[in-house]
């Protein structure tokens, strides 16, 4: 977020108008606490996977289990193959996603590389009807 409380993301409007893009607002009580942006990615071979493109929980709501609960709910909404990527230097995000995905999958995920991305990527299968 910038100093005006705005999140400057070039494709944000597309999440409300294009198929395969899924926006979610996170609320704690009546207060806005964050958001998640999910995309369905179609590969050249016709297969698809889901990508957590953006995930944000406001600082005052962190370290309360809210991020994990939201991530689990989103994964459950889209059963199938997932990839969650973090930027190379964002160590807090890397730690968060490693822990959350490991808990969600009971350690059944793998770290993958992609030539188009610089940073860690976890790949796993989401299965519905989990409890957060």
PDB file of C-alpha atoms in Angstrom:
ATOM      1  CA  UNK A   1       0.000   0.000   0.000  1.00  0.00           C
ATOM      2  CA  UNK A   2       1.168   3.503  -0.657  1.00  0.00           C
ATOM      3  CA  UNK A   3       1.019   6.445   1.738  1.00  0.00           C
ATOM      4  CA  UNK A   4      -2.614   7.057   0.735  1.00  0.00           C
ATOM      5  CA  UNK A   5      -3.695   3.517   1.639  1.00  0.00           C
ATOM      6  CA  UNK A   6      -4.005   2.489  -2.014  1.00  0.00           C
ATOM      7  CA  UNK A   7      -2.660  -0.745  -3.396  1.00  0.00           C
ATOM      8  CA  UNK A   8      -1.023   0.004  -6.736  1.00  0.00           C
ATOM      9  CA  UNK A   9      -1.481  -3.178  -8.769  1.00  0.00           C
ATOM     10  CA  UNK A  10      -1.668  -2.737 -12.523  1.00  0.00           C
ATOM     11  CA  UNK A  11      -4.175  -5.557 -13.165  1.00  0.00           C
ATOM     12  CA  UNK A  12      -6.457  -5.095 -10.152  1.00  0.00           C
ATOM     13  CA  UNK A  13      -9.484  -4.004 -12.198  1.00  0.00           C
ATOM     14  CA  UNK A  14      -9.140  -7.116 -14.378  1.00  0.00           C
ATOM     15  CA  UNK A  15     -10.029  -9.305 -11.395  1.00  0.00           C
ATOM     16  CA  UNK A  16     -13.604  -8.076 -11.543  1.00  0.00           C
ATOM     17  CA  UNK A  17     -13.997  -8.299 -15.319  1.00  0.00           C
ATOM     18  CA  UNK A  18     -11.982 -11.232 -16.730  1.00  0.00           C
ATOM     19  CA  UNK A  19     -12.681 -14.945 -16.430  1.00  0.00           C
ATOM     20  CA  UNK A  20     -10.025 -16.927 -14.598  1.00  0.00           C
ATOM     21  CA  UNK A  21      -9.291 -14.099 -12.143  1.00  0.00           C
ATOM     22  CA  UNK A  22     -10.733 -14.307  -8.639  1.00  0.00           C
ATOM     23  CA  UNK A  23     -10.600 -11.437  -6.102  1.00  0.00           C
ATOM     24  CA  UNK A  24     -11.254 -11.916  -2.394  1.00  0.00           C
ATOM     25  CA  UNK A  25     -11.507  -9.284   0.315  1.00  0.00           C
ATOM     26  CA  UNK A  26     -10.574 -10.296   3.849  1.00  0.00           C
ATOM     27  CA  UNK A  27     -12.611  -8.890   6.691  1.00  0.00           C
ATOM     28  CA  UNK A  28     -12.189  -9.230  10.418  1.00  0.00           C
ATOM     29  CA  UNK A  29     -15.560  -8.360  11.847  1.00  0.00           C
ATOM     30  CA  UNK A  30     -16.637  -5.351   9.803  1.00  0.00           C
ATOM     31  CA  UNK A  31     -13.077  -4.140   9.153  1.00  0.00           C
ATOM     32  CA  UNK A  32     -11.182  -4.662   5.913  1.00  0.00           C
ATOM     33  CA  UNK A  33      -8.072  -6.683   6.814  1.00  0.00           C
ATOM     34  CA  UNK A  34      -6.578  -7.673   3.461  1.00  0.00           C
ATOM     35  CA  UNK A  35      -7.164  -9.388   0.149  1.00  0.00           C
ATOM     36  CA  UNK A  36      -6.176 -12.315  -2.037  1.00  0.00           C
ATOM     37  CA  UNK A  37      -5.984 -12.437  -5.825  1.00  0.00           C
ATOM     38  CA  UNK A  38      -6.096 -15.848  -7.504  1.00  0.00           C
ATOM     39  CA  UNK A  39      -5.602 -16.643 -11.180  1.00  0.00           C
ATOM     40  CA  UNK A  40      -6.266 -19.738 -13.195  1.00  0.00           C
ATOM     41  CA  UNK A  41      -3.185 -20.245 -15.383  1.00  0.00           C
ATOM     42  CA  UNK A  42      -3.526 -22.260 -18.580  1.00  0.00           C
ATOM     43  CA  UNK A  43      -0.346 -23.932 -19.793  1.00  0.00           C
ATOM     44  CA  UNK A  44       0.546 -24.502 -23.457  1.00  0.00           C
ATOM     45  CA  UNK A  45      -0.202 -28.239 -23.033  1.00  0.00           C
ATOM     46  CA  UNK A  46      -3.785 -27.405 -21.954  1.00  0.00           C
ATOM     47  CA  UNK A  47      -3.285 -28.162 -18.266  1.00  0.00           C
ATOM     48  CA  UNK A  48      -4.145 -25.549 -15.650  1.00  0.00           C
ATOM     49  CA  UNK A  49      -3.080 -24.556 -12.180  1.00  0.00           C
ATOM     50  CA  UNK A  50      -4.107 -21.918  -9.689  1.00  0.00           C
ATOM     51  CA  UNK A  51      -1.764 -19.142  -8.656  1.00  0.00           C
ATOM     52  CA  UNK A  52      -1.933 -16.955  -5.562  1.00  0.00           C
ATOM     53  CA  UNK A  53      -0.953 -13.825  -7.453  1.00  0.00           C
ATOM     54  CA  UNK A  54      -1.258 -11.401  -4.543  1.00  0.00           C
ATOM     55  CA  UNK A  55      -1.953 -11.979  -0.875  1.00  0.00           C
ATOM     56  CA  UNK A  56      -2.002  -9.231   1.710  1.00  0.00           C
ATOM     57  CA  UNK A  57      -2.998  -9.078   5.369  1.00  0.00           C
ATOM     58  CA  UNK A  58      -2.722  -5.686   7.078  1.00  0.00           C
ATOM     59  CA  UNK A  59       0.042  -5.544   9.678  1.00  0.00           C
ATOM     60  CA  UNK A  60      -2.334  -5.147  12.648  1.00  0.00           C
ATOM     61  CA  UNK A  61      -4.013  -8.479  11.731  1.00  0.00           C
ATOM     62  CA  UNK A  62      -0.827 -10.501  11.238  1.00  0.00           C
ATOM     63  CA  UNK A  63       0.427 -13.210  13.604  1.00  0.00           C
ATOM     64  CA  UNK A  64      -3.126 -14.087  14.642  1.00  0.00           C
ATOM     65  CA  UNK A  65      -3.709 -17.040  12.296  1.00  0.00           C
ATOM     66  CA  UNK A  66      -5.889 -14.972   9.970  1.00  0.00           C
ATOM     67  CA  UNK A  67      -3.566 -15.303   6.964  1.00  0.00           C
ATOM     68  CA  UNK A  68      -3.370 -19.072   7.333  1.00  0.00           C
ATOM     69  CA  UNK A  69      -7.141 -19.398   7.743  1.00  0.00           C
ATOM     70  CA  UNK A  70      -7.745 -17.277   4.639  1.00  0.00           C
ATOM     71  CA  UNK A  71      -5.163 -19.202   2.602  1.00  0.00           C
ATOM     72  CA  UNK A  72      -6.715 -22.545   3.635  1.00  0.00           C
ATOM     73  CA  UNK A  73     -10.198 -21.307   2.657  1.00  0.00           C
ATOM     74  CA  UNK A  74      -8.987 -20.061  -0.722  1.00  0.00           C
ATOM     75  CA  UNK A  75      -7.113 -23.301  -1.457  1.00  0.00           C
ATOM     76  CA  UNK A  76     -10.245 -25.292  -0.563  1.00  0.00           C
ATOM     77  CA  UNK A  77     -12.315 -23.207  -2.985  1.00  0.00           C
ATOM     78  CA  UNK A  78     -10.093 -24.259  -5.897  1.00  0.00           C
ATOM     79  CA  UNK A  79      -9.222 -27.941  -5.612  1.00  0.00           C
ATOM     80  CA  UNK A  80      -6.442 -29.042  -7.933  1.00  0.00           C
ATOM     81  CA  UNK A  81      -2.908 -28.024  -8.744  1.00  0.00           C
ATOM     82  CA  UNK A  82      -1.533 -24.848  -7.162  1.00  0.00           C
ATOM     83  CA  UNK A  83       1.635 -22.814  -7.429  1.00  0.00           C
ATOM     84  CA  UNK A  84       2.488 -20.119  -4.904  1.00  0.00           C
ATOM     85  CA  UNK A  85       5.516 -17.984  -5.770  1.00  0.00           C
ATOM     86  CA  UNK A  86       7.412 -15.469  -3.674  1.00  0.00           C
ATOM     87  CA  UNK A  87       9.943 -12.889  -4.778  1.00  0.00           C
ATOM     88  CA  UNK A  88      13.574 -13.729  -4.144  1.00  0.00           C
ATOM     89  CA  UNK A  89      14.224 -11.179  -1.397  1.00  0.00           C
ATOM     90  CA  UNK A  90      10.923 -11.386   0.488  1.00  0.00           C
ATOM     91  CA  UNK A  91      11.976 -13.637   3.359  1.00  0.00           C
ATOM     92  CA  UNK A  92       8.869 -13.020   5.529  1.00  0.00           C
ATOM     93  CA  UNK A  93       6.610 -14.127   2.645  1.00  0.00           C
ATOM     94  CA  UNK A  94       8.804 -17.149   1.958  1.00  0.00           C
ATOM     95  CA  UNK A  95       8.634 -18.232   5.606  1.00  0.00           C
ATOM     96  CA  UNK A  96       4.867 -17.653   5.767  1.00  0.00           C
ATOM     97  CA  UNK A  97       4.104 -19.667   2.621  1.00  0.00           C
ATOM     98  CA  UNK A  98       6.472 -22.516   3.476  1.00  0.00           C
ATOM     99  CA  UNK A  99       4.735 -22.909   6.860  1.00  0.00           C
ATOM    100  CA  UNK A 100       1.180 -22.467   5.583  1.00  0.00           C
ATOM    101  CA  UNK A 101       1.565 -24.795   2.606  1.00  0.00           C
ATOM    102  CA  UNK A 102       3.365 -27.400   4.695  1.00  0.00           C
ATOM    103  CA  UNK A 103       0.506 -27.334   7.231  1.00  0.00           C
ATOM    104  CA  UNK A 104      -2.164 -27.385   4.524  1.00  0.00           C
ATOM    105  CA  UNK A 105      -0.607 -30.329   2.686  1.00  0.00           C
ATOM    106  CA  UNK A 106       0.905 -32.157   5.671  1.00  0.00           C
ATOM    107  CA  UNK A 107       4.280 -31.606   4.014  1.00  0.00           C
ATOM    108  CA  UNK A 108       3.124 -32.954   0.647  1.00  0.00           C
ATOM    109  CA  UNK A 109       4.359 -30.179  -1.630  1.00  0.00           C
ATOM    110  CA  UNK A 110       7.423 -29.590  -3.724  1.00  0.00           C
ATOM    111  CA  UNK A 111       9.609 -26.636  -4.478  1.00  0.00           C
ATOM    112  CA  UNK A 112       9.826 -25.985  -8.213  1.00  0.00           C
ATOM    113  CA  UNK A 113      11.672 -23.590 -10.471  1.00  0.00           C
ATOM    114  CA  UNK A 114      10.333 -21.616 -13.394  1.00  0.00           C
ATOM    115  CA  UNK A 115      12.548 -19.745 -15.850  1.00  0.00           C
ATOM    116  CA  UNK A 116      10.064 -16.868 -15.891  1.00  0.00           C
ATOM    117  CA  UNK A 117      10.237 -16.291 -12.108  1.00  0.00           C
ATOM    118  CA  UNK A 118      13.069 -15.359  -9.764  1.00  0.00           C
ATOM    119  CA  UNK A 119      12.270 -16.795  -6.378  1.00  0.00           C
ATOM    120  CA  UNK A 120      10.857 -19.830  -4.624  1.00  0.00           C
ATOM    121  CA  UNK A 121       7.696 -21.547  -5.850  1.00  0.00           C
ATOM    122  CA  UNK A 122       5.742 -24.213  -3.999  1.00  0.00           C
ATOM    123  CA  UNK A 123       3.555 -26.608  -5.967  1.00  0.00           C
ATOM    124  CA  UNK A 124       0.870 -28.817  -4.425  1.00  0.00           C
ATOM    125  CA  UNK A 125      -2.575 -30.303  -4.809  1.00  0.00           C
ATOM    126  CA  UNK A 126      -5.431 -28.644  -2.937  1.00  0.00           C
ATOM    127  CA  UNK A 127      -8.141 -30.941  -1.719  1.00  0.00           C
ATOM    128  CA  UNK A 128     -11.539 -29.621  -0.575  1.00  0.00           C
ATOM    129  CA  UNK A 129     -13.234 -30.079   2.790  1.00  0.00           C
ATOM    130  CA  UNK A 130     -10.247 -29.334   4.992  1.00  0.00           C
ATOM    131  CA  UNK A 131     -10.600 -27.681   8.357  1.00  0.00           C
ATOM    132  CA  UNK A 132      -8.544 -24.524   8.865  1.00  0.00           C
TER     133      UNK A 132
END
